[in-house]
Amino acid sequence: MVQVVLPNDANPLGFILGGTVMHLIDIAGAIACHRHTRSLLVTAAVDDLQFLNSIKVGDLIILRAHVTCVFTTSLEVQVEVYSEETLTGKRQPTSRAFLTFVAIDRDGKRVKVPPRLVETDEERRVCEEAQARRAERLRRRDSAQASM
Ligand SMILES: CC(C)(COP(=O)(O)OP(=O)(O)OC[C@H]1O[C@@H](n2cnc3c(N)ncnc32)[C@H](O)[C@@H]1OP(=O)(O)O)[C@@H](O)C(=O)NCCC(=O)NCCS
C-alpha cells in the first residue's frame, strides 16, 4: 500500500500520527490475510510496535505485508513500513509489526484457514519463527486474561 501523508494525518509537528500508522498497518495486514483466506477476519493481536523514524507531511508511507505462517483458524502477517521522500526518493524503514488475524464466518464462528505452501528453506525458517512468536503471544494473552 502506498499513500501520501496529508496534513490531516499529522500532529502539530507535521509528522504522521502513530495512530494513523497503526490503522494503516492493520489495514495492510488484513488485506494480505484476506487475499490468503478469502474469509472474514478479526484482528486478535498486534505485537509490540516501534516508530524508528518519523514520516512527514508530503512523504509517502509505504506498507508491505506478507503472510508468514498459517496455523489452524489463525494466521500471522508481517507488515513493514517505510517512508519515501517524494522529491529525492530517499526511503527509510520506520516500523515493523507482526499481527495475528482469526478467520470467521458470517455467524462469527471460527473457520479453518487454507494451508500456505512452504517451498523454500527461507519460508520454512520464517514460519518456524512465527510459531515461536505465536507461543509467546498466547502465553502473554493467558497472563493478561489471568490478571484482568
Ligand atoms: C480473537 C478471538 C476470535 C479469539 O477467539 P477465542 O475463542 O477467544 O480464542 P481461542 O483461544 O479459541 O483461539 C482461536 C484462535 O485464535 C488464536 N488467538 C486467539 N487469541 C490470540 C492472541 N491474543 N494472539 C494470537 N493468537 C490468538 C489462537 O491461537 C487460535 O488460533 P488457531 O485456531 O490457529 O490455533 C476473540 O478473542 C475475539 O473475537 N476477539 C476480539 C477481536 C476483535 O474485535 N478485534 C478487533 C476488531 S477486528
PDB file of C-alpha atoms and ligand atoms in Angstrom:
ATOM      1  CA  MET A   1       0.000   0.000   0.000  1.00  0.00           C
ATOM      2  CA  VAL A   2       1.286   3.465  -0.812  1.00  0.00           C
ATOM      3  CA  GLN A   3      -0.282   6.646   0.472  1.00  0.00           C
ATOM      4  CA  VAL A   4       0.773  10.282   0.623  1.00  0.00           C
ATOM      5  CA  VAL A   5       0.867  11.784   4.145  1.00  0.00           C
ATOM      6  CA  LEU A   6      -1.584  14.704   4.229  1.00  0.00           C
ATOM      7  CA  PRO A   7      -1.850  17.434   6.897  1.00  0.00           C
ATOM      8  CA  ASN A   8      -4.971  15.777   8.295  1.00  0.00           C
ATOM      9  CA  ASP A   9      -2.886  12.661   9.163  1.00  0.00           C
ATOM     10  CA  ALA A  10      -0.286  14.653  11.102  1.00  0.00           C
ATOM     11  CA  ASN A  11       0.448  16.035  14.566  1.00  0.00           C
ATOM     12  CA  PRO A  12       1.323  19.747  15.098  1.00  0.00           C
ATOM     13  CA  LEU A  13       4.988  18.976  14.271  1.00  0.00           C
ATOM     14  CA  GLY A  14       3.969  17.843  10.794  1.00  0.00           C
ATOM     15  CA  PHE A  15       4.691  14.138  11.398  1.00  0.00           C
ATOM     16  CA  ILE A  16       2.208  11.354  10.792  1.00  0.00           C
ATOM     17  CA  LEU A  17       0.284  10.303  13.906  1.00  0.00           C
ATOM     18  CA  GLY A  18       1.248   6.974  15.459  1.00  0.00           C
ATOM     19  CA  GLY A  19      -2.425   6.001  15.484  1.00  0.00           C
ATOM     20  CA  THR A  20      -2.693   6.617  11.740  1.00  0.00           C
ATOM     21  CA  VAL A  21       0.309   4.354  11.130  1.00  0.00           C
ATOM     22  CA  MET A  22      -1.285   1.681  13.351  1.00  0.00           C
ATOM     23  CA  HIS A  23      -4.519   1.948  11.389  1.00  0.00           C
ATOM     24  CA  LEU A  24      -2.705   1.536   8.073  1.00  0.00           C
ATOM     25  CA  ILE A  25      -0.712  -1.430   9.451  1.00  0.00           C
ATOM     26  CA  ASP A  26      -3.985  -3.112  10.462  1.00  0.00           C
ATOM     27  CA  ILE A  27      -5.486  -2.489   7.004  1.00  0.00           C
ATOM     28  CA  ALA A  28      -2.403  -3.666   5.072  1.00  0.00           C
ATOM     29  CA  GLY A  29      -2.112  -6.789   7.249  1.00  0.00           C
ATOM     30  CA  ALA A  30      -5.812  -7.541   6.850  1.00  0.00           C
ATOM     31  CA  ILE A  31      -5.642  -7.191   3.051  1.00  0.00           C
ATOM     32  CA  ALA A  32      -2.749  -9.689   2.824  1.00  0.00           C
ATOM     33  CA  CYS A  33      -4.650 -12.131   5.071  1.00  0.00           C
ATOM     34  CA  HIS A  34      -7.933 -11.686   3.172  1.00  0.00           C
ATOM     35  CA  ARG A  35      -6.147 -12.498  -0.055  1.00  0.00           C
ATOM     36  CA  HIS A  36      -4.901 -15.724   1.526  1.00  0.00           C
ATOM     37  CA  THR A  37      -8.069 -16.822   3.354  1.00  0.00           C
ATOM     38  CA  ARG A  38     -10.848 -15.225   1.256  1.00  0.00           C
ATOM     39  CA  SER A  39     -12.824 -15.121   4.535  1.00  0.00           C
ATOM     40  CA  LEU A  40     -13.910 -12.563   7.113  1.00  0.00           C
ATOM     41  CA  LEU A  41     -11.234 -11.827   9.725  1.00  0.00           C
ATOM     42  CA  VAL A  42     -10.769 -10.221  13.112  1.00  0.00           C
ATOM     43  CA  THR A  43      -7.520  -8.859  14.477  1.00  0.00           C
ATOM     44  CA  ALA A  44      -6.529 -10.964  17.503  1.00  0.00           C
ATOM     45  CA  ALA A  45      -3.140  -9.433  18.337  1.00  0.00           C
ATOM     46  CA  VAL A  46      -0.611  -6.834  17.288  1.00  0.00           C
ATOM     47  CA  ASP A  47       2.919  -7.367  18.584  1.00  0.00           C
ATOM     48  CA  ASP A  48       4.928  -4.516  20.013  1.00  0.00           C
ATOM     49  CA  LEU A  49       5.403  -1.638  17.647  1.00  0.00           C
ATOM     50  CA  GLN A  50       8.327   0.778  17.384  1.00  0.00           C
ATOM     51  CA  PHE A  51       8.445   4.048  15.451  1.00  0.00           C
ATOM     52  CA  LEU A  52      12.092   4.277  14.410  1.00  0.00           C
ATOM     53  CA  ASN A  53      11.870   7.337  12.143  1.00  0.00           C
ATOM     54  CA  SER A  54       9.182   9.951  11.696  1.00  0.00           C
ATOM     55  CA  ILE A  55       7.299  10.384   8.427  1.00  0.00           C
ATOM     56  CA  LYS A  56       6.487  13.963   7.473  1.00  0.00           C
ATOM     57  CA  VAL A  57       3.632  15.570   5.610  1.00  0.00           C
ATOM     58  CA  GLY A  58       4.234  15.248   1.865  1.00  0.00           C
ATOM     59  CA  ASP A  59       6.223  11.984   2.222  1.00  0.00           C
ATOM     60  CA  LEU A  60       4.874   8.692   1.004  1.00  0.00           C
ATOM     61  CA  ILE A  61       4.109   5.977   3.536  1.00  0.00           C
ATOM     62  CA  ILE A  62       4.715   2.522   2.077  1.00  0.00           C
ATOM     63  CA  LEU A  63       3.413  -0.633   3.736  1.00  0.00           C
ATOM     64  CA  ARG A  64       4.459  -4.094   2.630  1.00  0.00           C
ATOM     65  CA  ALA A  65       2.540  -7.012   4.117  1.00  0.00           C
ATOM     66  CA  HIS A  66       3.026 -10.745   3.727  1.00  0.00           C
ATOM     67  CA  VAL A  67       1.648 -13.805   5.473  1.00  0.00           C
ATOM     68  CA  THR A  68       4.456 -15.532   7.390  1.00  0.00           C
ATOM     69  CA  CYS A  69       2.669 -18.606   8.688  1.00  0.00           C
ATOM     70  CA  VAL A  70      -0.748 -20.186   8.850  1.00  0.00           C
ATOM     71  CA  PHE A  71      -1.989 -22.034  11.938  1.00  0.00           C
ATOM     72  CA  THR A  72      -5.477 -23.605  12.264  1.00  0.00           C
ATOM     73  CA  THR A  73      -8.007 -20.758  12.303  1.00  0.00           C
ATOM     74  CA  SER A  74      -5.423 -18.008  12.686  1.00  0.00           C
ATOM     75  CA  LEU A  75      -2.522 -16.694  10.672  1.00  0.00           C
ATOM     76  CA  GLU A  76       0.363 -14.299  11.205  1.00  0.00           C
ATOM     77  CA  VAL A  77       1.252 -11.448   8.880  1.00  0.00           C
ATOM     78  CA  GLN A  78       4.329  -9.232   8.873  1.00  0.00           C
ATOM     79  CA  VAL A  79       3.918  -5.581   7.913  1.00  0.00           C
ATOM     80  CA  GLU A  80       6.954  -3.440   7.137  1.00  0.00           C
ATOM     81  CA  VAL A  81       6.546   0.324   6.975  1.00  0.00           C
ATOM     82  CA  TYR A  82       8.807   2.738   5.058  1.00  0.00           C
ATOM     83  CA  SER A  83       8.818   6.444   4.370  1.00  0.00           C
ATOM     84  CA  GLU A  84       9.804   7.814   0.980  1.00  0.00           C
ATOM     85  CA  GLU A  85      10.614  11.444   0.239  1.00  0.00           C
ATOM     86  CA  THR A  86       8.701  12.369  -2.882  1.00  0.00           C
ATOM     87  CA  LEU A  87      11.396  14.713  -4.306  1.00  0.00           C
ATOM     88  CA  THR A  88      14.521  12.591  -3.613  1.00  0.00           C
ATOM     89  CA  GLY A  89      13.160   9.047  -3.441  1.00  0.00           C
ATOM     90  CA  LYS A  90      15.052   8.562  -0.149  1.00  0.00           C
ATOM     91  CA  ARG A  91      13.487   5.608   1.621  1.00  0.00           C
ATOM     92  CA  GLN A  92      13.766   4.771   5.308  1.00  0.00           C
ATOM     93  CA  PRO A  93      12.343   1.875   7.319  1.00  0.00           C
ATOM     94  CA  THR A  94      10.108   3.199  10.096  1.00  0.00           C
ATOM     95  CA  SER A  95       8.237   0.281  11.689  1.00  0.00           C
ATOM     96  CA  ARG A  96       7.750  -3.460  11.544  1.00  0.00           C
ATOM     97  CA  ALA A  97       4.818  -5.262  13.070  1.00  0.00           C
ATOM     98  CA  PHE A  98       3.512  -8.800  13.392  1.00  0.00           C
ATOM     99  CA  LEU A  99      -0.261  -9.192  13.539  1.00  0.00           C
ATOM    100  CA  THR A 100      -2.452 -12.219  14.105  1.00  0.00           C
ATOM    101  CA  PHE A 101      -5.828 -12.491  12.413  1.00  0.00           C
ATOM    102  CA  VAL A 102      -8.519 -15.099  13.084  1.00  0.00           C
ATOM    103  CA  ALA A 103     -10.793 -16.267  10.253  1.00  0.00           C
ATOM    104  CA  ILE A 104     -14.516 -16.269  10.993  1.00  0.00           C
ATOM    105  CA  ASP A 105     -17.745 -16.860   9.094  1.00  0.00           C
ATOM    106  CA  ARG A 106     -20.786 -14.561   8.994  1.00  0.00           C
ATOM    107  CA  ASP A 107     -22.067 -16.041  12.279  1.00  0.00           C
ATOM    108  CA  GLY A 108     -18.782 -15.201  13.974  1.00  0.00           C
ATOM    109  CA  LYS A 109     -17.745 -18.883  14.114  1.00  0.00           C
ATOM    110  CA  ARG A 110     -14.066 -19.601  13.584  1.00  0.00           C
ATOM    111  CA  VAL A 111     -13.164 -21.249  10.275  1.00  0.00           C
ATOM    112  CA  LYS A 112     -10.093 -23.122   9.112  1.00  0.00           C
ATOM    113  CA  VAL A 113      -7.508 -21.158   7.169  1.00  0.00           C
ATOM    114  CA  PRO A 114      -6.253 -22.752   3.922  1.00  0.00           C
ATOM    115  CA  PRO A 115      -2.664 -24.043   4.221  1.00  0.00           C
ATOM    116  CA  ARG A 116       0.187 -21.932   2.967  1.00  0.00           C
ATOM    117  CA  LEU A 117       2.630 -23.531   0.577  1.00  0.00           C
ATOM    118  CA  VAL A 118       6.080 -23.643   2.196  1.00  0.00           C
ATOM    119  CA  GLU A 119       8.619 -24.415  -0.518  1.00  0.00           C
ATOM    120  CA  THR A 120      11.960 -22.885   0.388  1.00  0.00           C
ATOM    121  CA  ASP A 121      14.259 -23.111   3.424  1.00  0.00           C
ATOM    122  CA  GLU A 122      13.713 -19.372   3.930  1.00  0.00           C
ATOM    123  CA  GLU A 123       9.909 -19.801   4.017  1.00  0.00           C
ATOM    124  CA  ARG A 124      10.340 -22.693   6.484  1.00  0.00           C
ATOM    125  CA  ARG A 125      12.571 -20.538   8.722  1.00  0.00           C
ATOM    126  CA  VAL A 126      10.079 -17.627   8.616  1.00  0.00           C
ATOM    127  CA  CYS A 127       7.235 -19.972   9.604  1.00  0.00           C
ATOM    128  CA  GLU A 128       9.254 -21.519  12.465  1.00  0.00           C
ATOM    129  CA  GLU A 129       9.974 -18.045  13.818  1.00  0.00           C
ATOM    130  CA  ALA A 130       6.254 -17.229  13.559  1.00  0.00           C
ATOM    131  CA  GLN A 131       5.415 -20.358  15.549  1.00  0.00           C
ATOM    132  CA  ALA A 132       7.789 -19.265  18.326  1.00  0.00           C
ATOM    133  CA  ARG A 133       6.194 -15.776  18.378  1.00  0.00           C
ATOM    134  CA  ARG A 134       2.722 -17.380  18.493  1.00  0.00           C
ATOM    135  CA  ALA A 135       3.637 -19.458  21.574  1.00  0.00           C
ATOM    136  CA  GLU A 136       4.956 -16.340  23.331  1.00  0.00           C
ATOM    137  CA  ARG A 137       1.874 -14.286  22.330  1.00  0.00           C
ATOM    138  CA  LEU A 138      -0.546 -16.926  23.655  1.00  0.00           C
ATOM    139  CA  ARG A 139       1.459 -17.082  26.878  1.00  0.00           C
ATOM    140  CA  ARG A 140       1.125 -13.266  27.207  1.00  0.00           C
ATOM    141  CA  ARG A 141      -2.609 -13.429  26.384  1.00  0.00           C
ATOM    142  CA  ASP A 142      -3.144 -16.063  29.100  1.00  0.00           C
ATOM    143  CA  SER A 143      -1.295 -13.995  31.670  1.00  0.00           C
ATOM    144  CA  ALA A 144      -3.246 -10.838  30.630  1.00  0.00           C
ATOM    145  CA  GLN A 145      -6.523 -12.766  30.977  1.00  0.00           C
ATOM    146  CA  ALA A 146      -5.485 -14.079  34.396  1.00  0.00           C
ATOM    147  CA  SER A 147      -4.682 -10.580  35.661  1.00  0.00           C
ATOM    148  CA  MET A 148      -7.922  -8.896  34.460  1.00  0.00           C
TER     149      MET A 148
HETATM  150  C1  LIG B   1      -9.619 -13.305  18.593  1.00  0.00           C
HETATM  151  C2  LIG B   1     -10.771 -14.184  19.035  1.00  0.00           C
HETATM  152  C3  LIG B   1     -11.609 -14.577  17.806  1.00  0.00           C
HETATM  153  C4  LIG B   1     -10.188 -15.443  19.640  1.00  0.00           C
HETATM  154  O1  LIG B   1     -11.233 -16.310  19.960  1.00  0.00           O
HETATM  155  P1  LIG B   1     -11.164 -17.247  21.268  1.00  0.00           P
HETATM  156  O2  LIG B   1     -12.281 -18.189  21.154  1.00  0.00           O
HETATM  157  O3  LIG B   1     -11.026 -16.419  22.455  1.00  0.00           O
HETATM  158  O4  LIG B   1      -9.748 -17.875  21.103  1.00  0.00           O
HETATM  159  P2  LIG B   1      -9.159 -19.324  21.072  1.00  0.00           P
HETATM  160  O5  LIG B   1      -8.262 -19.466  22.254  1.00  0.00           O
HETATM  161  O6  LIG B   1     -10.191 -20.393  20.872  1.00  0.00           O
HETATM  162  O7  LIG B   1      -8.233 -19.218  19.792  1.00  0.00           O
HETATM  163  C5  LIG B   1      -8.711 -19.130  18.492  1.00  0.00           C
HETATM  164  C6  LIG B   1      -7.553 -18.929  17.559  1.00  0.00           C
HETATM  165  O8  LIG B   1      -7.081 -17.590  17.707  1.00  0.00           O
HETATM  166  C7  LIG B   1      -5.745 -17.568  18.123  1.00  0.00           C
HETATM  167  N1  LIG B   1      -5.615 -16.478  19.074  1.00  0.00           N
HETATM  168  C8  LIG B   1      -6.540 -16.089  19.971  1.00  0.00           C
HETATM  169  N2  LIG B   1      -6.073 -15.050  20.674  1.00  0.00           N
HETATM  170  C9  LIG B   1      -4.848 -14.797  20.223  1.00  0.00           C
HETATM  171  C10 LIG B   1      -3.864 -13.842  20.545  1.00  0.00           C
HETATM  172  N3  LIG B   1      -4.051 -12.934  21.502  1.00  0.00           N
HETATM  173  N4  LIG B   1      -2.710 -13.857  19.873  1.00  0.00           N
HETATM  174  C11 LIG B   1      -2.514 -14.755  18.882  1.00  0.00           C
HETATM  175  N5  LIG B   1      -3.399 -15.689  18.516  1.00  0.00           N
HETATM  176  C12 LIG B   1      -4.553 -15.699  19.185  1.00  0.00           C
HETATM  177  C13 LIG B   1      -5.482 -18.926  18.749  1.00  0.00           C
HETATM  178  O9  LIG B   1      -4.115 -19.263  18.668  1.00  0.00           O
HETATM  179  C14 LIG B   1      -6.342 -19.809  17.866  1.00  0.00           C
HETATM  180  O10 LIG B   1      -5.671 -19.999  16.628  1.00  0.00           O
HETATM  181  P3  LIG B   1      -5.588 -21.434  15.889  1.00  0.00           P
HETATM  182  O11 LIG B   1      -7.008 -21.890  15.626  1.00  0.00           O
HETATM  183  O12 LIG B   1      -4.881 -21.120  14.624  1.00  0.00           O
HETATM  184  O13 LIG B   1      -4.847 -22.358  16.809  1.00  0.00           O
HETATM  185  C15 LIG B   1     -11.673 -13.482  20.105  1.00  0.00           C
HETATM  186  O14 LIG B   1     -10.914 -13.275  21.279  1.00  0.00           O
HETATM  187  C16 LIG B   1     -12.209 -12.154  19.614  1.00  0.00           C
HETATM  188  O15 LIG B   1     -13.214 -12.121  18.889  1.00  0.00           O
HETATM  189  N6  LIG B   1     -11.544 -11.032  19.987  1.00  0.00           N
HETATM  190  C17 LIG B   1     -11.958  -9.718  19.538  1.00  0.00           C
HETATM  191  C18 LIG B   1     -11.423  -9.454  18.141  1.00  0.00           C
HETATM  192  C19 LIG B   1     -11.673  -8.024  17.707  1.00  0.00           C
HETATM  193  O16 LIG B   1     -12.728  -7.463  17.997  1.00  0.00           O
HETATM  194  N7  LIG B   1     -10.674  -7.445  17.018  1.00  0.00           N
HETATM  195  C20 LIG B   1     -10.700  -6.061  16.647  1.00  0.00           C
HETATM  196  C21 LIG B   1     -11.643  -5.743  15.568  1.00  0.00           C
HETATM  197  S1  LIG B   1     -11.465  -6.736  14.120  1.00  0.00           S
END
